[in-house]
Each structure stands twice: as C-alpha cells, then as structure tokens.
mmCIF file of C-alpha atoms in Angstrom:
data_model
loop_
_atom_site.group_PDB
_atom_site.id
_atom_site.type_symbol
_atom_site.label_atom_id
_atom_site.label_comp_id
_atom_site.label_asym_id
_atom_site.label_seq_id
_atom_site.Cartn_x
_atom_site.Cartn_y
_atom_site.Cartn_z
ATOM 1 C CA MET A 103 -29.660 2.871 4.509
ATOM 2 C CA PRO A 104 -26.370 4.183 3.065
ATOM 3 C CA LEU A 105 -26.222 5.230 -0.560
ATOM 4 C CA LYS A 106 -25.408 2.331 -2.887
ATOM 5 C CA PHE A 107 -24.774 2.401 -6.612
ATOM 6 C CA GLU A 108 -22.913 0.608 -9.381
ATOM 7 C CA LEU A 109 -19.661 2.510 -9.864
ATOM 8 C CA CYS A 110 -18.281 0.099 -12.474
ATOM 9 C CA PRO A 111 -19.995 -2.694 -14.402
ATOM 10 C CA GLY A 112 -20.874 -5.370 -11.861
ATOM 11 C CA ARG A 113 -19.197 -3.495 -8.982
ATOM 12 C CA MET A 114 -21.437 -1.948 -6.355
ATOM 13 C CA ILE A 115 -20.174 0.431 -3.683
ATOM 14 C CA GLY A 116 -21.782 1.699 -0.517
ATOM 15 C CA GLY A 117 -23.871 -0.130 2.033
ATOM 16 C CA ASN A 118 -22.307 -3.453 2.942
ATOM 17 C CA HIS A 119 -20.253 -3.689 -0.251
ATOM 18 C CA PRO A 120 -16.427 -3.755 -0.009
ATOM 19 C CA CYS A 121 -14.436 -0.541 -0.181
ATOM 20 C CA PHE A 122 -13.507 0.399 -3.748
ATOM 21 C CA ILE A 123 -9.755 1.045 -3.926
ATOM 22 C CA ILE A 124 -8.282 3.210 -6.688
ATOM 23 C CA ALA A 125 -4.562 2.951 -7.431
ATOM 24 C CA GLU A 126 -3.392 6.439 -8.408
ATOM 25 C CA ILE A 127 -0.793 5.959 -11.134
ATOM 26 C CA GLY A 128 -1.135 9.477 -12.473
ATOM 27 C CA GLN A 129 2.002 10.179 -14.486
ATOM 28 C CA ASN A 130 4.371 8.173 -12.349
ATOM 29 C CA HIS A 131 5.016 5.995 -15.407
ATOM 30 C CA GLN A 132 7.454 8.706 -16.598
ATOM 31 C CA GLY A 133 6.077 8.476 -20.123
ATOM 32 C CA ASP A 134 6.998 4.789 -20.467
ATOM 33 C CA ILE A 135 4.045 2.572 -21.384
ATOM 34 C CA GLU A 136 5.850 -0.564 -20.159
ATOM 35 C CA ILE A 137 6.241 0.992 -16.701
ATOM 36 C CA ALA A 138 2.548 1.909 -16.849
ATOM 37 C CA LYS A 139 1.653 -1.710 -17.586
ATOM 38 C CA LYS A 140 3.791 -2.956 -14.725
ATOM 39 C CA MET A 141 1.961 -0.572 -12.397
ATOM 40 C CA ILE A 142 -1.416 -1.780 -13.678
ATOM 41 C CA LYS A 143 -0.379 -5.393 -13.104
ATOM 42 C CA MET A 144 0.951 -4.894 -9.557
ATOM 43 C CA ASP A 145 -0.949 -7.108 -7.122
ATOM 44 C CA CYS A 146 -1.693 -4.419 -4.538
ATOM 45 C CA GLY A 147 -5.367 -5.177 -3.908
ATOM 46 C CA ALA A 148 -6.704 -2.235 -5.924
ATOM 47 C CA ASP A 149 -9.957 -2.393 -7.857
ATOM 48 C CA CYS A 150 -9.071 0.291 -10.396
ATOM 49 C CA ALA A 151 -5.961 1.793 -11.982
ATOM 50 C CA LYS A 152 -6.228 5.545 -12.575
ATOM 51 C CA PHE A 153 -4.166 7.814 -14.798
ATOM 52 C CA GLN A 154 -4.224 11.537 -15.638
ATOM 53 C CA LYS A 155 -5.119 12.629 -19.169
ATOM 54 C CA SER A 156 -4.515 16.086 -20.612
ATOM 55 C CA GLU A 157 -4.941 17.573 -24.062
ATOM 56 C CA LEU A 158 -2.001 19.916 -23.668
ATOM 57 C CA GLU A 159 -2.853 22.463 -26.354
ATOM 58 C CA ASN A 160 -6.310 22.815 -24.824
ATOM 59 C CA LYS A 161 -5.160 22.930 -21.215
ATOM 60 C CA PHE A 162 -2.181 25.268 -21.573
ATOM 61 C CA SER A 163 -1.518 28.436 -23.518
ATOM 62 C CA LYS A 164 1.200 28.505 -26.175
ATOM 63 C CA ARG A 165 3.226 30.781 -23.929
ATOM 64 C CA ALA A 166 3.026 28.309 -21.044
ATOM 65 C CA LEU A 167 4.118 25.383 -23.215
ATOM 66 C CA GLU A 168 7.054 27.341 -24.647
ATOM 67 C CA ARG A 169 8.410 28.676 -21.379
ATOM 68 C CA PRO A 170 11.828 27.383 -20.265
ATOM 69 C CA TYR A 171 11.685 24.488 -17.840
ATOM 70 C CA THR A 172 15.069 23.951 -16.261
ATOM 71 C CA SER A 173 14.121 21.856 -13.248
ATOM 72 C CA LYS A 174 16.354 18.864 -12.555
ATOM 73 C CA HIS A 175 13.185 16.775 -12.947
ATOM 74 C CA SER A 176 12.456 18.124 -16.429
ATOM 75 C CA TRP A 177 12.078 15.845 -19.440
ATOM 76 C CA GLY A 178 12.694 18.746 -21.838
ATOM 77 C CA LYS A 179 14.084 22.262 -22.123
ATOM 78 C CA MET A 180 10.585 23.741 -22.353
ATOM 79 C CA TYR A 181 7.544 22.966 -20.241
ATOM 80 C CA GLY A 182 5.684 21.675 -23.290
ATOM 81 C CA GLU A 183 8.462 19.197 -24.060
ATOM 82 C CA HIS A 184 8.347 17.988 -20.476
ATOM 83 C CA LYS A 185 4.566 17.519 -20.502
ATOM 84 C CA ARG A 186 4.524 15.843 -23.935
ATOM 85 C CA HIS A 187 7.069 13.301 -22.713
ATOM 86 C CA LEU A 188 4.726 12.314 -19.862
ATOM 87 C CA GLU A 189 1.520 12.316 -21.906
ATOM 88 C CA PHE A 190 0.289 9.106 -23.536
ATOM 89 C CA SER A 191 -1.441 9.292 -26.916
ATOM 90 C CA HIS A 192 -5.048 8.259 -27.501
ATOM 91 C CA GLU A 193 -3.871 5.001 -29.011
ATOM 92 C CA GLN A 194 -1.656 4.286 -26.008
ATOM 93 C CA TYR A 195 -4.623 4.911 -23.710
ATOM 94 C CA ARG A 196 -6.645 2.371 -25.659
ATOM 95 C CA GLU A 197 -3.759 -0.076 -25.328
ATOM 96 C CA LEU A 198 -3.597 0.473 -21.560
ATOM 97 C CA GLN A 199 -7.355 0.117 -21.209
ATOM 98 C CA LYS A 200 -7.218 -3.197 -23.091
ATOM 99 C CA TYR A 201 -4.310 -4.368 -20.953
ATOM 100 C CA ALA A 202 -6.132 -3.486 -17.721
ATOM 101 C CA LYS A 203 -9.100 -5.554 -18.888
ATOM 102 C CA GLU A 204 -6.803 -8.501 -19.562
ATOM 103 C CA VAL A 205 -5.261 -8.147 -16.110
ATOM 104 C CA GLY A 206 -8.701 -7.910 -14.509
ATOM 105 C CA ILE A 207 -8.698 -4.388 -13.097
ATOM 106 C CA PHE A 208 -10.922 -1.409 -13.918
ATOM 107 C CA PHE A 209 -9.308 1.470 -15.805
ATOM 108 C CA THR A 210 -10.031 5.189 -15.707
ATOM 109 C CA ALA A 211 -8.328 8.594 -15.634
ATOM 110 C CA SER A 212 -8.755 12.128 -14.456
ATOM 111 C CA GLY A 213 -9.656 14.355 -17.383
ATOM 112 C CA MET A 214 -7.482 17.381 -16.699
ATOM 113 C CA ASP A 215 -9.316 19.602 -19.196
ATOM 114 C CA GLU A 216 -12.590 19.579 -21.133
ATOM 115 C CA MET A 217 -11.129 17.997 -24.269
ATOM 116 C CA ALA A 218 -9.602 15.231 -22.169
ATOM 117 C CA VAL A 219 -13.060 14.591 -20.710
ATOM 118 C CA GLU A 220 -14.412 14.263 -24.261
ATOM 119 C CA PHE A 221 -11.747 11.685 -25.069
ATOM 120 C CA LEU A 222 -12.362 9.691 -21.885
ATOM 121 C CA HIS A 223 -16.087 9.737 -22.636
ATOM 122 C CA ASP A 224 -15.362 8.275 -26.084
ATOM 123 C CA LEU A 225 -13.027 5.752 -24.438
ATOM 124 C CA ASN A 226 -16.019 4.654 -22.336
ATOM 125 C CA VAL A 227 -14.329 4.744 -18.938
ATOM 126 C CA PRO A 228 -16.640 3.517 -16.154
ATOM 127 C CA PHE A 229 -16.487 6.769 -14.193
ATOM 128 C CA PHE A 230 -14.896 10.202 -14.239
ATOM 129 C CA LYS A 231 -12.540 11.407 -11.535
ATOM 130 C CA VAL A 232 -12.160 15.157 -11.060
ATOM 131 C CA GLY A 233 -8.936 16.548 -9.627
ATOM 132 C CA SER A 234 -8.953 18.863 -6.614
ATOM 133 C CA GLY A 235 -7.812 21.799 -8.757
ATOM 134 C CA ASP A 236 -11.071 21.703 -10.704
ATOM 135 C CA THR A 237 -13.569 21.404 -7.837
ATOM 136 C CA ASN A 238 -14.591 25.046 -8.331
ATOM 137 C CA ASN A 239 -14.165 25.098 -12.119
ATOM 138 C CA PHE A 240 -17.887 25.209 -12.824
ATOM 139 C CA PRO A 241 -17.838 25.099 -16.656
ATOM 140 C CA TYR A 242 -15.610 22.019 -16.442
ATOM 141 C CA LEU A 243 -17.738 20.406 -13.727
ATOM 142 C CA GLU A 244 -20.975 20.981 -15.604
ATOM 143 C CA LYS A 245 -19.532 19.493 -18.793
ATOM 144 C CA THR A 246 -18.193 16.484 -16.922
ATOM 145 C CA ALA A 247 -21.432 15.930 -15.019
ATOM 146 C CA LYS A 248 -23.394 15.870 -18.274
ATOM 147 C CA LYS A 249 -21.161 13.023 -19.422
ATOM 148 C CA GLY A 250 -22.218 10.994 -16.371
ATOM 149 C CA PHE A 251 -25.412 9.084 -15.739
ATOM 150 C CA TYR A 252 -27.470 11.080 -18.218
ATOM 151 C CA TYR A 253 -25.399 10.104 -21.250
ATOM 152 C CA LYS A 254 -23.815 6.901 -19.960
ATOM 153 C CA LYS A 255 -26.031 5.128 -17.437
ATOM 154 C CA LYS A 256 -23.207 3.004 -16.084
ATOM 155 C CA SER A 257 -20.957 5.985 -15.455
ATOM 156 C CA ALA A 258 -20.484 7.836 -12.209
ATOM 157 C CA PHE A 259 -18.984 11.203 -11.370
ATOM 158 C CA ILE A 260 -16.496 11.601 -8.550
ATOM 159 C CA ALA A 261 -15.247 14.960 -7.296
ATOM 160 C CA ILE A 262 -12.599 15.578 -4.695
ATOM 161 C CA ILE A 263 -14.217 18.229 -2.497
ATOM 162 C CA GLN A 264 -11.603 20.328 -0.740
ATOM 163 C CA HIS A 265 -13.376 23.693 -0.791
ATOM 164 C CA THR A 266 -17.063 23.995 0.100
ATOM 165 C CA HIS A 267 -20.113 21.784 -0.045
ATOM 166 C CA GLY A 268 -21.774 24.610 -1.965
ATOM 167 C CA ASN A 269 -19.776 23.720 -5.069
ATOM 168 C CA VAL A 270 -21.560 20.403 -5.390
ATOM 169 C CA LYS A 271 -24.946 21.848 -4.405
ATOM 170 C CA ASP A 272 -24.707 24.376 -7.247
ATOM 171 C CA LEU A 273 -23.565 21.686 -9.668
ATOM 172 C CA ASN A 274 -26.460 19.402 -8.773
ATOM 173 C CA LYS A 275 -28.964 22.092 -9.754
ATOM 174 C CA SER A 276 -27.831 21.846 -13.375
ATOM 175 C CA SER A 277 -27.176 18.120 -13.485
ATOM 176 C CA PRO A 278 -29.737 15.526 -14.636
ATOM 177 C CA GLN A 279 -28.454 13.145 -11.949
ATOM 178 C CA PRO A 280 -29.135 14.661 -8.495
ATOM 179 C CA LYS A 281 -26.972 12.342 -6.432
ATOM 180 C CA ARG A 282 -23.232 12.773 -6.478
ATOM 181 C CA PHE A 283 -20.485 10.958 -4.634
ATOM 182 C CA GLN A 284 -18.060 13.246 -2.796
ATOM 183 C CA HIS A 285 -14.601 11.805 -2.323
ATOM 184 C CA HIS A 286 -12.313 13.390 0.256
ATOM 185 C CA GLN A 287 -8.717 12.518 -0.320
ATOM 186 C CA GLN A 288 -5.355 13.232 1.234
ATOM 187 C CA HIS A 289 -2.385 12.542 -0.988
ATOM 188 C CA GLN A 290 0.701 10.786 0.262
ATOM 189 C CA PHE A 291 3.235 9.510 -2.224
ATOM 190 C CA ASP A 292 5.875 6.935 -1.465
ATOM 191 C CA CYS A 293 9.136 6.854 -3.348
ATOM 192 C CA CYS A 294 9.660 3.434 -4.857
ATOM 193 C CA SER A 295 11.838 2.049 -7.644
ATOM 194 C CA GLY A 296 13.007 5.509 -8.690
ATOM 195 C CA LEU A 297 9.480 6.888 -9.134
ATOM 196 C CA THR A 298 7.812 9.625 -7.143
ATOM 197 C CA SER A 299 4.783 11.885 -7.474
ATOM 198 C CA TYR A 300 3.832 13.509 -10.773
ATOM 199 C CA GLY A 301 6.358 11.632 -12.848
ATOM 200 C CA LYS A 302 9.466 13.157 -11.308
ATOM 201 C CA LYS A 303 12.731 11.280 -11.361
ATOM 202 C CA ALA A 304 14.031 10.280 -7.957
ATOM 203 C CA LYS A 305 16.713 8.267 -6.246
ATOM 204 C CA CYS A 306 15.574 6.015 -3.379
#
C-alpha cells in the first residue's frame, strides 16, 4: 500500500488520492501584491499557491546586500535594493494567506533561511517546502524538520532531493517523524504577461 498522509487540512495525498499540484509563484509577482493576488486567483487547477520567503539580513551578509547590481533585470542599484523590492513583508504575507483562503486554495512558501522558517511556522502554513539549494544544508534541514509533525501535527516537510538519498537518511535519524516525502522536481518556466522566473522583467 503506497504511503498516504494528510498534507494539508482535509487533503490527503498518496494511494488513490488525486495528485497534489503546487503552483510555484516564487517571486514572479515582481514585488507587487496585486500581481501576487492575481496569480493566486488564476484558475489553473492547482491545489496550493507557493511563494519564496527570505529574511534578507539573516540570509545574506552586509557585503552581499551592498554590492552593486547592474543587471538589466535589477530593481535597484545594489543587490539588497533589488531583493527588498521583491520581498513581501510579514503583514503582506498574512494578507496573501487570508486572500488564498478566500479564493479556496492552500497557501505556503519556501523558507529560504532559518528565520524565514520561523516566520512561516508562526504563520501556520500547512507544510514546509525546502528549495534544492538547501537539500544538503543540514542545520537548516534539522531546524525545519523539527517544525514539522512534532510541533505541528498537521504539517508536513517536503524536500527537493537532487543530491543523494543519504541526505534524507541522515536527517531522519535526528527527526521525531521518521517518514519524509521526497519530491523530485524539474523546473521549467514559461514567459507570460511580462513575467519570467525569479521575478525578472521580460518582454514576450
């Protein structure tokens, strides 16, 4: 019998249950909350809308945030200005979560650093999604795992595994919840309505 569990309140996955589809919004909203809402509301058949949340001062060094960023896709002269333009505040995240509930779609985000995971835990997202760049970041993975079933029984922990199965095996030794769902993903972004991957400006 295939593994089955409740990923979101009232939504089982695995076994004979329907595939759970996550719409990756990321930062394609370009820092505009109205664009983000339009993306949440799009009738594309998805079960969940997912964003990316960073606490920039925790994720990046001061030097990294202050370095010049002269790309044609930049939203500021320095990398920090660019990232701050794309980053929603805590209050905006609460607004988006409320809006998603009104629309009738689940809402979550990738916590791109440990402080972002803390915020998403407080926001009470139904599950955590770990980006591929953190699949061998063991301090981050252990912290995120401890925010899963042990602390929030309705939460799940999803990791994109692109390196080795050993990463998850080691993580499971320290986690109170032995079963983990491994999600293999290949990214393909389509350019639509002037938006492309990672919040870059584009002409279609």
